[in-house]
Coordinates of C-alpha atoms in Angstrom, one line a residue:
Chain A
R774 CA 70.9 3.3 8.8
F775 CA 70.7 -0.1 9.7
H776 CA 73.5 -2.8 8.6
N777 CA 72.1 -6.0 9.5
L778 CA 69.4 -7.8 11.9
Q779 CA 71.5 -7.8 14.9
E780 CA 72.0 -4.1 15.2
L781 CA 68.3 -4.0 14.5
R782 CA 67.5 -5.5 17.2
H783 CA 69.7 -3.4 19.8
S784 CA 69.5 0.1 19.1
A785 CA 66.5 0.6 17.5
S786 CA 63.1 1.5 18.9
L787 CA 59.8 0.3 17.2
A788 CA 58.0 3.3 16.1
N789 CA 55.2 1.9 14.0
K790 CA 53.7 -1.3 12.5
V791 CA 51.6 -1.2 9.3
F792 CA 49.3 -3.9 8.6
L793 CA 49.0 -5.9 4.9
Q794 CA 45.4 -7.1 4.2
R795 CA 44.2 -10.2 2.7
D796 CA 42.9 -9.6 -0.8
Y797 CA 40.2 -12.0 -1.1
S798 CA 39.6 -11.5 -4.7
D799 CA 39.9 -14.6 -5.9
G800 CA 38.2 -16.6 -3.0
T801 CA 39.4 -17.9 0.2
T802 CA 42.7 -19.2 -1.0
C803 CA 45.8 -17.5 0.5
R804 CA 46.5 -13.5 -1.1
F805 CA 48.3 -10.2 0.3
Q806 CA 47.4 -6.8 -1.2
T807 CA 50.4 -5.4 -3.1
K808 CA 49.0 -2.2 -2.0
F809 CA 52.1 0.2 -1.5
P810 CA 51.3 1.7 2.1
S811 CA 52.2 5.1 2.4
E812 CA 54.0 4.7 5.2
L813 CA 56.8 3.2 3.9
E814 CA 57.1 5.7 1.0
S815 CA 60.4 6.9 2.6
R816 CA 61.7 3.6 3.4
I817 CA 61.6 1.3 1.0
E818 CA 61.4 1.5 -3.0
R819 CA 58.3 0.2 -4.2
P820 CA 59.3 -2.6 -6.3
L821 CA 61.4 -4.1 -3.8
F822 CA 58.1 -3.9 -1.8
E823 CA 55.8 -5.4 -4.6
D824 CA 58.5 -8.2 -5.6
T825 CA 58.5 -9.7 -1.5
V826 CA 54.6 -9.7 -1.4
K827 CA 53.6 -11.1 -5.3
R828 CA 56.4 -13.7 -4.3
L829 CA 54.8 -14.2 -0.8
N830 CA 51.5 -14.9 -2.9
I831 CA 52.5 -17.1 -5.6
Y832 CA 54.3 -19.3 -2.8
Y833 CA 50.9 -19.8 -1.0
A834 CA 49.1 -20.4 -4.4
E835 CA 51.9 -23.7 -4.9
A836 CA 50.8 -24.6 -1.6
E837 CA 47.0 -24.3 -1.3
K838 CA 47.3 -25.5 -5.5
M839 CA 44.8 -27.9 -6.4
G840 CA 46.2 -30.5 -8.7
G841 CA 47.3 -34.2 -9.3
Q842 CA 50.1 -34.3 -5.9
S843 CA 47.4 -33.0 -3.7
Y844 CA 44.9 -35.2 -5.0
L845 CA 47.5 -37.8 -4.3
E846 CA 48.2 -36.9 -0.9
G847 CA 45.0 -36.5 -0.2
C848 CA 43.6 -39.8 -1.5
L849 CA 47.2 -41.6 0.1
A850 CA 46.3 -40.1 3.2
C851 CA 42.9 -41.4 3.7
A852 CA 43.4 -44.6 2.8
T853 CA 45.8 -44.8 5.6
A854 CA 43.2 -43.2 7.5
Y855 CA 45.9 -40.2 7.9
L856 CA 47.9 -42.0 9.7
I857 CA 50.4 -41.2 7.5
F858 CA 50.4 -37.3 8.2
L859 CA 52.1 -38.6 11.5
C860 CA 55.6 -39.0 10.2
M861 CA 55.0 -37.3 7.0
E862 CA 55.3 -33.6 6.5
T863 CA 52.4 -32.2 4.1
R864 CA 53.5 -30.3 1.2
Y865 CA 51.6 -27.1 2.8
E866 CA 54.0 -27.5 5.6
K867 CA 57.0 -28.0 2.9
V868 CA 56.1 -24.7 1.3
L869 CA 55.7 -22.9 4.8
K870 CA 59.5 -23.8 5.6
K871 CA 60.3 -22.6 2.2
I872 CA 58.4 -19.4 3.1
G873 CA 59.8 -18.7 6.3
R874 CA 63.4 -18.7 4.9
Y875 CA 62.4 -16.5 2.2
I876 CA 61.0 -13.9 4.5
Q877 CA 64.1 -14.5 6.7
E878 CA 66.4 -13.9 4.1
Q879 CA 64.7 -11.0 3.1
N880 CA 64.7 -9.2 6.3
E881 CA 68.4 -9.9 6.2
K882 CA 69.1 -8.3 3.1
I883 CA 66.9 -5.9 2.3
Y884 CA 64.6 -5.2 4.8
A885 CA 67.0 -4.5 8.2
P886 CA 69.2 -2.1 6.5
R887 CA 66.2 -0.1 5.9
G888 CA 65.3 -0.2 9.3
L889 CA 62.5 -2.5 8.4
L890 CA 61.1 -5.9 9.5
I891 CA 58.9 -8.5 8.3
T892 CA 56.6 -10.5 10.3
D893 CA 55.7 -14.2 8.8
P894 CA 52.2 -14.1 8.4
I895 CA 51.8 -17.7 10.0
E896 CA 52.6 -16.1 13.4
R897 CA 49.3 -13.8 12.9
G898 CA 47.0 -16.5 11.6
M899 CA 47.2 -16.2 8.2
R900 CA 45.4 -12.5 8.4
V901 CA 47.9 -10.1 8.0
I902 CA 52.2 -9.4 6.7
E903 CA 53.2 -7.4 9.1
I904 CA 56.0 -5.3 8.6
S905 CA 57.5 -3.4 11.9
I906 CA 58.8 0.7 11.1
Y907 CA 61.9 1.0 13.5
E908 CA 63.5 4.1 14.3
D909 CA 67.0 4.5 15.3
R910 CA 67.3 5.4 18.6
G911 CA 70.5 7.9 18.0
S912 CA 68.5 9.9 15.6
S913 CA 65.8 10.5 18.1
G914 CA 68.2 12.7 19.9
S915 CA 67.6 11.5 24.1
C916 CA 69.6 8.6 24.5
S917 CA 73.0 8.4 26.6
G918 CA 75.2 5.4 26.1
S919 CA 73.4 3.9 23.8
S920 CA 75.0 2.5 21.0
S921 CA 75.6 4.4 18.4
T922 CA 74.7 4.3 14.6
S923 CA 78.2 3.0 13.1
G924 CA 77.2 -0.1 15.1
S925 CA 79.1 -0.8 17.7
S926 CA 77.4 -1.2 21.1
A927 CA 79.0 -1.0 24.0
R928 CA 78.2 -3.9 26.1
Chain B
M973 CA 67.5 -4.3 39.4
S974 CA 67.4 -7.8 38.3
A975 CA 66.9 -9.7 35.9
V976 CA 63.0 -11.6 35.5
M977 CA 63.4 -15.5 35.2
I978 CA 60.3 -17.5 35.6
A979 CA 61.9 -21.1 35.8
R980 CA 58.7 -23.1 34.4
K981 CA 58.2 -23.6 30.7
V982 CA 54.8 -21.9 29.7
R983 CA 53.4 -23.2 25.9
K984 CA 51.3 -20.9 24.5
W985 CA 48.2 -23.3 24.5
E986 CA 48.0 -22.0 28.3
K987 CA 47.7 -18.6 27.2
L988 CA 45.1 -19.0 24.4
P989 CA 41.7 -17.2 25.0
G990 CA 38.6 -18.7 24.2
K991 CA 36.6 -21.6 26.1
N992 CA 38.6 -25.2 24.5
S993 CA 40.5 -27.5 26.6
F994 CA 43.5 -28.8 25.9
C995 CA 45.2 -32.4 26.8
C996 CA 48.4 -33.9 26.2
D997 CA 50.8 -30.5 26.7
G998 CA 48.8 -28.7 23.4
R999 CA 48.8 -32.0 21.6
V1000 CA 44.9 -32.2 21.9
M1001 CA 42.6 -29.9 21.3
M1002 CA 39.0 -29.9 22.0
A1003 CA 35.8 -27.8 23.1
R1004 CA 35.2 -27.5 26.9
Q1005 CA 32.0 -29.6 27.0
K1006 CA 32.7 -33.5 26.0
G1007 CA 30.2 -35.5 27.5
V1008 CA 28.1 -36.2 24.6
F1009 CA 31.4 -37.0 23.0
Y1010 CA 32.0 -39.6 25.1
L1011 CA 28.8 -41.2 25.0
T1012 CA 29.8 -41.6 20.9
V1013 CA 32.6 -43.1 21.6
F1014 CA 30.9 -45.4 24.3
L1015 CA 27.7 -46.2 21.8
I1016 CA 30.6 -46.8 19.4
V1017 CA 32.9 -48.9 21.4
G1018 CA 30.1 -50.7 22.8
T1019 CA 28.3 -51.8 20.0
C1020 CA 31.1 -53.3 18.3
S1021 CA 31.9 -54.9 21.2
L1022 CA 29.0 -57.0 21.1
F1023 CA 29.0 -57.6 17.3
F1024 CA 32.4 -59.2 18.4
A1025 CA 31.0 -60.9 20.7
F1026 CA 28.5 -62.4 19.6
E1027 CA 27.9 -62.4 15.8
C1028 CA 31.2 -62.7 14.6
P1029 CA 32.3 -66.3 16.3
Y1030 CA 28.7 -67.1 14.4
L1031 CA 29.4 -66.0 11.1
A1032 CA 32.9 -66.2 10.7
T1033 CA 32.4 -70.0 11.1
H1034 CA 29.2 -70.6 8.7
L1035 CA 30.0 -67.6 6.5
S1036 CA 32.9 -66.1 6.3
P1037 CA 35.9 -65.2 7.8
A1038 CA 36.3 -61.4 6.1
I1039 CA 33.2 -60.7 7.4
P1040 CA 34.8 -60.0 11.4
V1041 CA 38.1 -58.7 9.5
F1042 CA 36.6 -56.2 7.5
A1043 CA 34.1 -54.9 10.8
I1044 CA 37.8 -54.7 12.8
V1045 CA 39.1 -52.4 9.5
L1046 CA 35.9 -50.2 9.2
F1047 CA 35.6 -49.6 13.7
L1048 CA 39.5 -49.0 13.5
F1049 CA 38.7 -46.6 10.3
V1050 CA 35.4 -44.9 12.6
M1051 CA 37.7 -44.2 15.0
A1052 CA 39.9 -42.8 13.4
M1053 CA 38.1 -40.2 11.7
L1054 CA 36.1 -39.6 15.4
L1055 CA 39.5 -38.7 16.9
R1056 CA 40.9 -36.9 14.3
T1057 CA 38.1 -34.6 14.3
S1058 CA 37.6 -34.3 17.6
F1059 CA 41.0 -33.8 18.7
S1060 CA 42.3 -31.3 16.0
D1061 CA 42.1 -28.2 15.7
P1062 CA 39.0 -26.6 13.1
G1063 CA 40.5 -23.9 12.1
V1064 CA 40.7 -21.5 14.8
L1065 CA 41.8 -18.1 13.6
P1066 CA 43.9 -16.3 16.0
R1067 CA 42.7 -13.0 17.8
A1068 CA 44.6 -9.4 16.6
L1069 CA 47.2 -8.7 19.2
P1070 CA 46.9 -5.1 20.4
E1071 CA 48.7 -3.0 17.4
E1072 CA 46.7 -4.9 14.9
A1073 CA 43.4 -3.9 16.3
T1074 CA 44.0 -0.3 17.1
F1075 CA 45.4 -0.5 13.3
I1076 CA 41.7 -1.7 12.1
E1077 CA 40.0 0.6 14.3
M1078 CA 41.9 3.0 12.7
E1079 CA 41.0 2.0 9.5
I1080 CA 37.2 1.9 10.6
E1081 CA 37.8 5.1 11.3
A1082 CA 39.0 6.4 8.3
A1083 CA 36.0 4.9 6.2
N1084 CA 32.9 5.9 8.7
G1085 CA 34.5 9.7 8.7
N1086 CA 33.2 11.6 11.2
V1087 CA 29.9 10.1 13.2
P1088 CA 28.1 13.0 14.8
A1089 CA 28.2 12.8 18.6
G1090 CA 24.9 11.4 19.8
Q1091 CA 24.5 9.2 16.7
R1092 CA 25.6 5.3 16.3
P1093 CA 28.2 4.3 14.3
P1094 CA 27.4 2.7 10.9
P1095 CA 28.2 -1.2 11.5
R1096 CA 31.4 -2.4 10.9
I1097 CA 31.6 -4.2 7.4
R1098 CA 33.9 -4.2 4.6
N1099 CA 32.6 -5.5 1.2
V1100 CA 34.9 -7.3 -0.8
Q1101 CA 34.2 -8.8 -4.5
I1102 CA 34.9 -12.3 -4.7
N1103 CA 34.4 -13.7 -8.4
G1104 CA 32.3 -11.1 -9.2
Q1105 CA 30.3 -10.8 -6.1
I1106 CA 30.0 -8.9 -3.3
V1107 CA 30.5 -10.4 0.2
K1108 CA 30.4 -8.9 3.2
L1109 CA 33.2 -9.5 6.3
K1110 CA 31.7 -8.3 9.6
Y1111 CA 33.6 -7.3 12.0
C1112 CA 34.2 -9.2 15.1
H1113 CA 33.9 -7.4 18.7
T1114 CA 35.3 -10.5 20.7
C1115 CA 38.5 -11.5 18.5
K1116 CA 38.7 -7.5 16.7
I1117 CA 39.3 -8.8 13.7
F1118 CA 37.5 -8.5 10.2
R1119 CA 36.7 -12.1 9.2
P1120 CA 37.6 -13.5 6.2
P1121 CA 34.7 -14.9 4.2
R1122 CA 32.8 -18.0 5.3
A1123 CA 34.4 -17.9 9.0
S1124 CA 32.3 -17.4 11.7
H1125 CA 32.3 -17.1 15.2
C1126 CA 31.5 -20.1 17.3
S1127 CA 30.0 -18.8 20.6
I1128 CA 30.1 -22.1 22.1
C1129 CA 34.3 -22.3 21.4
D1130 CA 34.2 -18.5 21.9
N1131 CA 36.5 -18.3 18.5
C1132 CA 36.5 -17.5 15.3
V1133 CA 37.0 -21.0 12.9
D1134 CA 37.8 -20.4 9.4
R1135 CA 35.3 -21.7 7.1
F1136 CA 32.9 -22.5 9.8
D1137 CA 30.4 -25.5 9.3
H1138 CA 28.8 -25.8 12.7
H1139 CA 29.8 -27.1 16.4
C1140 CA 29.3 -30.5 16.8
P1141 CA 28.8 -32.0 20.6
W1142 CA 28.8 -35.3 19.3
V1143 CA 32.5 -34.6 18.4
G1144 CA 33.1 -31.9 20.6
N1145 CA 34.2 -29.8 18.8
C1146 CA 33.6 -27.1 16.0
V1147 CA 33.9 -28.4 12.4
G1148 CA 35.8 -26.3 10.3
K1149 CA 38.2 -25.8 7.2
R1150 CA 40.8 -28.0 8.8
N1151 CA 38.7 -31.3 9.7
Y1152 CA 35.4 -31.4 7.9
R1153 CA 37.1 -33.9 5.4
Y1154 CA 37.4 -35.8 8.8
F1155 CA 34.5 -35.5 10.2
Y1156 CA 32.6 -36.1 6.6
L1157 CA 34.2 -39.3 6.7
F1158 CA 33.5 -40.4 10.0
T1159 CA 29.5 -40.1 9.2
L1160 CA 30.1 -41.7 5.9
S1161 CA 32.1 -44.7 7.7
L1162 CA 29.8 -44.6 10.4
S1163 CA 26.9 -45.1 8.5
L1164 CA 28.6 -48.2 6.6
L1165 CA 29.2 -49.7 10.0
T1166 CA 26.0 -48.8 11.0
I1167 CA 24.2 -50.6 7.8
Y1168 CA 27.3 -53.2 8.2
I1169 CA 26.4 -54.2 11.9
F1170 CA 22.3 -53.9 11.4
T1171 CA 22.5 -56.4 8.3
F1172 CA 24.5 -58.8 9.6
A1173 CA 22.8 -58.6 13.0
I1174 CA 19.9 -59.6 11.4
V1175 CA 21.6 -62.4 8.9
H1176 CA 22.9 -63.9 12.4
V1177 CA 19.6 -63.9 13.6
V1178 CA 17.8 -64.8 10.7
M1179 CA 20.2 -68.1 10.1
R1180 CA 20.8 -69.1 13.7
S1181 CA 16.5 -68.4 14.0
V1182 CA 16.7 -71.8 11.0
D1183 CA 18.7 -73.5 13.5
S1184 CA 17.5 -73.2 16.9
G1185 CA 14.2 -71.4 16.6
F1186 CA 13.6 -67.6 17.0
V1187 CA 13.3 -67.6 20.7
K1188 CA 16.0 -69.3 21.7
T1189 CA 18.1 -67.6 19.3
L1190 CA 17.2 -64.0 21.1
Q1191 CA 18.2 -66.0 24.4
D1192 CA 21.6 -67.4 22.9
T1193 CA 22.8 -63.8 22.2
P1194 CA 20.6 -60.8 23.9
G1195 CA 23.5 -58.7 22.8
T1196 CA 22.0 -59.0 19.1
V1197 CA 19.0 -57.4 20.3
L1198 CA 20.8 -54.4 21.4
E1199 CA 22.8 -54.0 18.6
V1200 CA 19.9 -54.2 16.1
L1201 CA 18.0 -51.2 18.7
V1202 CA 21.4 -49.0 18.5
C1203 CA 21.8 -49.5 14.9
F1204 CA 18.4 -48.8 13.9
F1205 CA 18.0 -45.4 15.6
T1206 CA 21.6 -44.3 14.7
L1207 CA 21.1 -45.4 10.9
W1208 CA 18.3 -42.4 10.6
S1209 CA 20.4 -40.2 11.5
V1210 CA 23.8 -40.8 10.6
V1211 CA 22.9 -42.1 7.3
G1212 CA 20.7 -38.7 6.7
L1213 CA 23.6 -36.3 8.0
T1214 CA 26.0 -37.9 5.5
G1215 CA 23.6 -37.5 2.8
F1216 CA 22.6 -33.7 4.0
H1217 CA 26.6 -33.0 3.9
S1218 CA 27.3 -35.1 0.5
Y1219 CA 25.0 -32.1 -0.6
L1220 CA 26.8 -29.4 1.0
I1221 CA 30.0 -30.5 -0.5
S1222 CA 28.6 -31.0 -4.2
L1223 CA 27.8 -27.3 -4.2
N1224 CA 30.8 -26.5 -1.9
Q1225 CA 28.4 -24.9 0.8
T1226 CA 28.7 -24.9 4.6
T1227 CA 26.3 -25.8 7.1
N1228 CA 26.2 -22.7 8.3
E1229 CA 25.5 -21.3 4.9
D1230 CA 22.8 -23.1 4.1
I1231 CA 21.3 -22.4 7.7
K1232 CA 21.6 -18.8 7.0
G1233 CA 20.1 -19.0 3.6
S1234 CA 23.7 -17.1 2.4
W1235 CA 23.3 -18.5 -1.2
S1236 CA 19.7 -19.5 -1.9
G1237 CA 19.5 -17.4 -4.3
K1238 CA 17.1 -14.6 -3.3
N1239 CA 18.7 -11.1 -4.2
R1240 CA 20.2 -13.2 -7.1
L1241 CA 23.4 -13.7 -4.7
Q1242 CA 24.8 -17.1 -5.9
N1243 CA 27.9 -19.2 -4.2
P1244 CA 31.5 -17.4 -5.5
Y1245 CA 32.9 -20.7 -3.9
S1246 CA 31.7 -22.7 -5.9
H1247 CA 33.2 -24.0 -8.9
K1248 CA 29.4 -25.0 -10.8
N1249 CA 31.0 -28.2 -10.9
I1250 CA 29.8 -31.3 -8.7
V1251 CA 33.6 -33.0 -9.2
K1252 CA 35.4 -30.3 -8.2
N1253 CA 33.7 -29.3 -5.5
C1254 CA 34.2 -32.8 -4.3
C1255 CA 37.5 -32.4 -4.8
E1256 CA 38.0 -29.3 -3.5
V1257 CA 36.3 -30.4 -0.2
L1258 CA 38.2 -33.7 0.5
C1259 CA 41.1 -33.8 -1.6
G1260 CA 42.4 -30.0 -1.3
P1261 CA 46.0 -29.6 0.8
A1262 CA 46.0 -30.2 4.5
Y1263 CA 46.2 -26.5 5.9
P1264 CA 48.0 -26.1 8.4
S1265 CA 46.9 -24.9 12.1
V1266 CA 47.7 -21.4 12.4
L1267 CA 47.1 -21.6 16.2
D1268 CA 51.1 -22.7 17.6
R1269 CA 50.2 -24.4 20.4
R1270 CA 53.2 -25.9 21.4
G1271 CA 55.4 -23.6 21.2
L1272 CA 56.9 -21.3 24.0
T1273 CA 55.9 -18.8 25.7
Q1274 CA 58.4 -15.6 26.7
D1275 CA 57.9 -16.0 30.2
D1276 CA 60.8 -18.5 30.6
L1277 CA 63.7 -15.8 29.0
P1278 CA 65.3 -13.6 31.5
V1279 CA 64.9 -9.9 30.1
P1280 CA 68.0 -8.0 31.2
A1281 CA 66.9 -4.6 33.1
S1282 CA 68.7 -2.4 30.2
T1283 CA 66.2 -2.9 27.5
A1284 CA 62.8 -2.0 29.4
A1285 CA 63.3 1.3 30.5
Q1286 CA 62.2 3.5 27.4
S1287 CA 58.9 5.1 27.0
N1288 CA 57.6 3.6 23.9
P1289 CA 56.8 6.2 20.8
V1290 CA 54.0 4.0 19.2
P1291 CA 51.7 7.1 19.4
Q1292 CA 48.1 5.7 21.7
T1293 CA 45.7 6.2 18.6
T1294 CA 42.8 5.5 21.3
K1295 CA 41.4 9.0 21.2
T1296 CA 38.6 8.2 18.2
T1297 CA 35.6 10.4 17.9
A1298 CA 33.3 7.2 18.0
P1299 CA 34.1 4.9 21.6
L1300 CA 35.2 1.6 20.8
I1301 CA 32.1 -0.9 21.0
P1302 CA 32.9 -2.8 24.4
N1303 CA 32.5 -6.6 24.5
E1304 CA 32.4 -8.8 27.1
H1305 CA 36.6 -8.8 27.6
T1306 CA 37.2 -4.9 28.0
P1307 CA 35.9 -2.5 30.1
D1308 CA 34.7 0.9 29.1
D1309 CA 37.6 3.1 29.1
A1310 CA 38.3 3.3 25.3
K1311 CA 42.2 4.2 26.4
S1312 CA 43.4 1.5 28.1
S1313 CA 40.8 -1.1 26.9
I1314 CA 43.1 -2.8 24.1
A1315 CA 46.2 -3.1 26.8
D1316 CA 43.6 -4.2 29.1
S1317 CA 42.2 -6.5 27.3
A1318 CA 45.5 -8.3 25.7
I1319 CA 46.8 -8.3 29.4
S1320 CA 43.5 -10.0 30.9
H1321 CA 43.5 -12.5 27.7
A1322 CA 47.5 -13.1 28.8
E1323 CA 46.9 -13.8 32.4
K1324 CA 43.4 -15.5 32.7
G1325 CA 43.5 -16.6 36.2
S1326 CA 46.2 -14.7 37.8
P1327 CA 45.7 -10.8 39.3
S1328 CA 46.4 -8.0 36.5
P1329 CA 49.8 -6.0 36.7
K1330 CA 49.5 -2.5 37.8
K1331 CA 47.3 -0.4 35.9
E1332 CA 49.8 2.0 34.9
K1333 CA 50.2 3.8 31.4
P1334 CA 50.1 0.5 29.1
S1335 CA 53.0 1.1 26.8
T1336 CA 52.7 -1.5 24.0
P1337 CA 56.3 -3.2 24.2
A1338 CA 58.9 -3.1 21.3
K1339 CA 61.9 -3.7 22.8
V1340 CA 61.7 -7.6 22.4
P1341 CA 62.5 -8.3 18.5
P1342 CA 59.6 -9.6 16.8
L1343 CA 61.7 -12.5 15.6
A1344 CA 61.9 -14.0 18.4
S1345 CA 58.7 -15.2 18.7
P1346 CA 55.4 -14.0 17.7
E1347 CA 53.9 -13.4 21.2
T1348 CA 56.1 -11.7 22.5
D1349 CA 54.0 -7.8 22.4
V1350 CA 52.0 -9.7 25.5
E1351 CA 54.1 -11.5 27.5
A1352 CA 57.0 -8.9 27.0
S1353 CA 54.9 -6.2 28.1
I1354 CA 53.7 -8.7 31.1
I1355 CA 57.5 -8.9 32.0
I1356 CA 58.3 -5.1 31.8
A1357 CA 55.5 -4.4 34.4
K1358 CA 56.8 -6.9 37.0
E1359 CA 60.2 -5.5 36.4
K1360 CA 58.7 -2.0 37.2
A1361 CA 57.6 -3.4 40.3
L1362 CA 60.9 -4.8 41.3

């Protein structure tokens, strides 16, 4: 069991990666499948996982929502020949930052203690949510002098 | 063993695969052949300069000073749209990193089942249902991904582009999801500018001829003749193009889909992306959210970080799942050897010019944590390989 991200970084080795694919049933808007991968069955409880993915989907839907605000932003930007984008952050970028913070928080609170790590989809071209599965080095039984599972690293 | 430290900061755009060219340290992204783009700029700037030199002084005094003012505004808008279209990322989809590519391969194998030796494996297609319509997603062998709906691979730029419309040599770039509205506004404003210059050039000649006679007018303002000629020939193509794209936008289709006849109605295939409402379609395409680029062009790669020797030694437990029943279909970047093809292509993509490191057991690196940087896998493998050489 890992207690935090730091520990994960220094005392674990990557065992596997799972890739959650996009869900295109609603068109080209950004949505990810909430299907629970079998590799995670032993690692994390299904409701926690589904919560994370559903939340991410909500955020992406918010970013891509066609509504009054996005039309206003579009028309205003057009009127300034899109020069306004040089100084102003678009709504999408704001939501992406929110998503980055959310993933960081989820990693710290829920996933790293279970030896998992979520990669922000923007770093994979918004194609997949990559979840890395780590194995504790101590538990694989081969290392000498590596940090023990309680977290005291010999540095 | 000392740590590897490379002092030069390498930005990610330098390591991007594909045939794009970058300027201003990754801020500008274009196709390689830019000759026609320079011609476009020259024609627009040249014709407008002639207009300002020959027409505007006369028209400002004899008709109204608003005429050159409006011309300047329109000219600036046209140039802004052109440069925005040409310099921005059209919506390039980054290629799959080795682990993702392997994962997809495994899924394909699982879906195809056992193919008897000697038989061609079935084509790699994924069916998805969008708004009640079955859409086939094709597998891109170069990018090693299943292309999202409406994405297509541009052979000129060697990238998969989201909502690919077409590759336009006049703007020197692909036209895709991120820059389609700028492209449309460019053609629209250029049509207006061309009509404007054409009209006022004629007005100018007519007004002057009344005073001085036709031949003398032409002698006084030779530039006008040139403008009228350029505008006359440009008009037909640009106005036609604007009309064509207006039609596409109202139907929420791309040029690519139109050419291929994807939604032409045969086989009862209808466009699943259209809202069946012209206003809604236009709003979505022109006033939709400004999509960010997923290519982190100006981010730093891991080359300049020191990697302590202690973390790099161990063998990787990630199973090499490349032993497959059907061989990987080779593309122009990977060698035929199925076992090392994925790792080799990753290494060859990252080190485009320099010689590739030793062909030892290609281990997918995992020592550098994914949160540190998104592209660590490839770069870290190179660092690890270099370390082993020390």
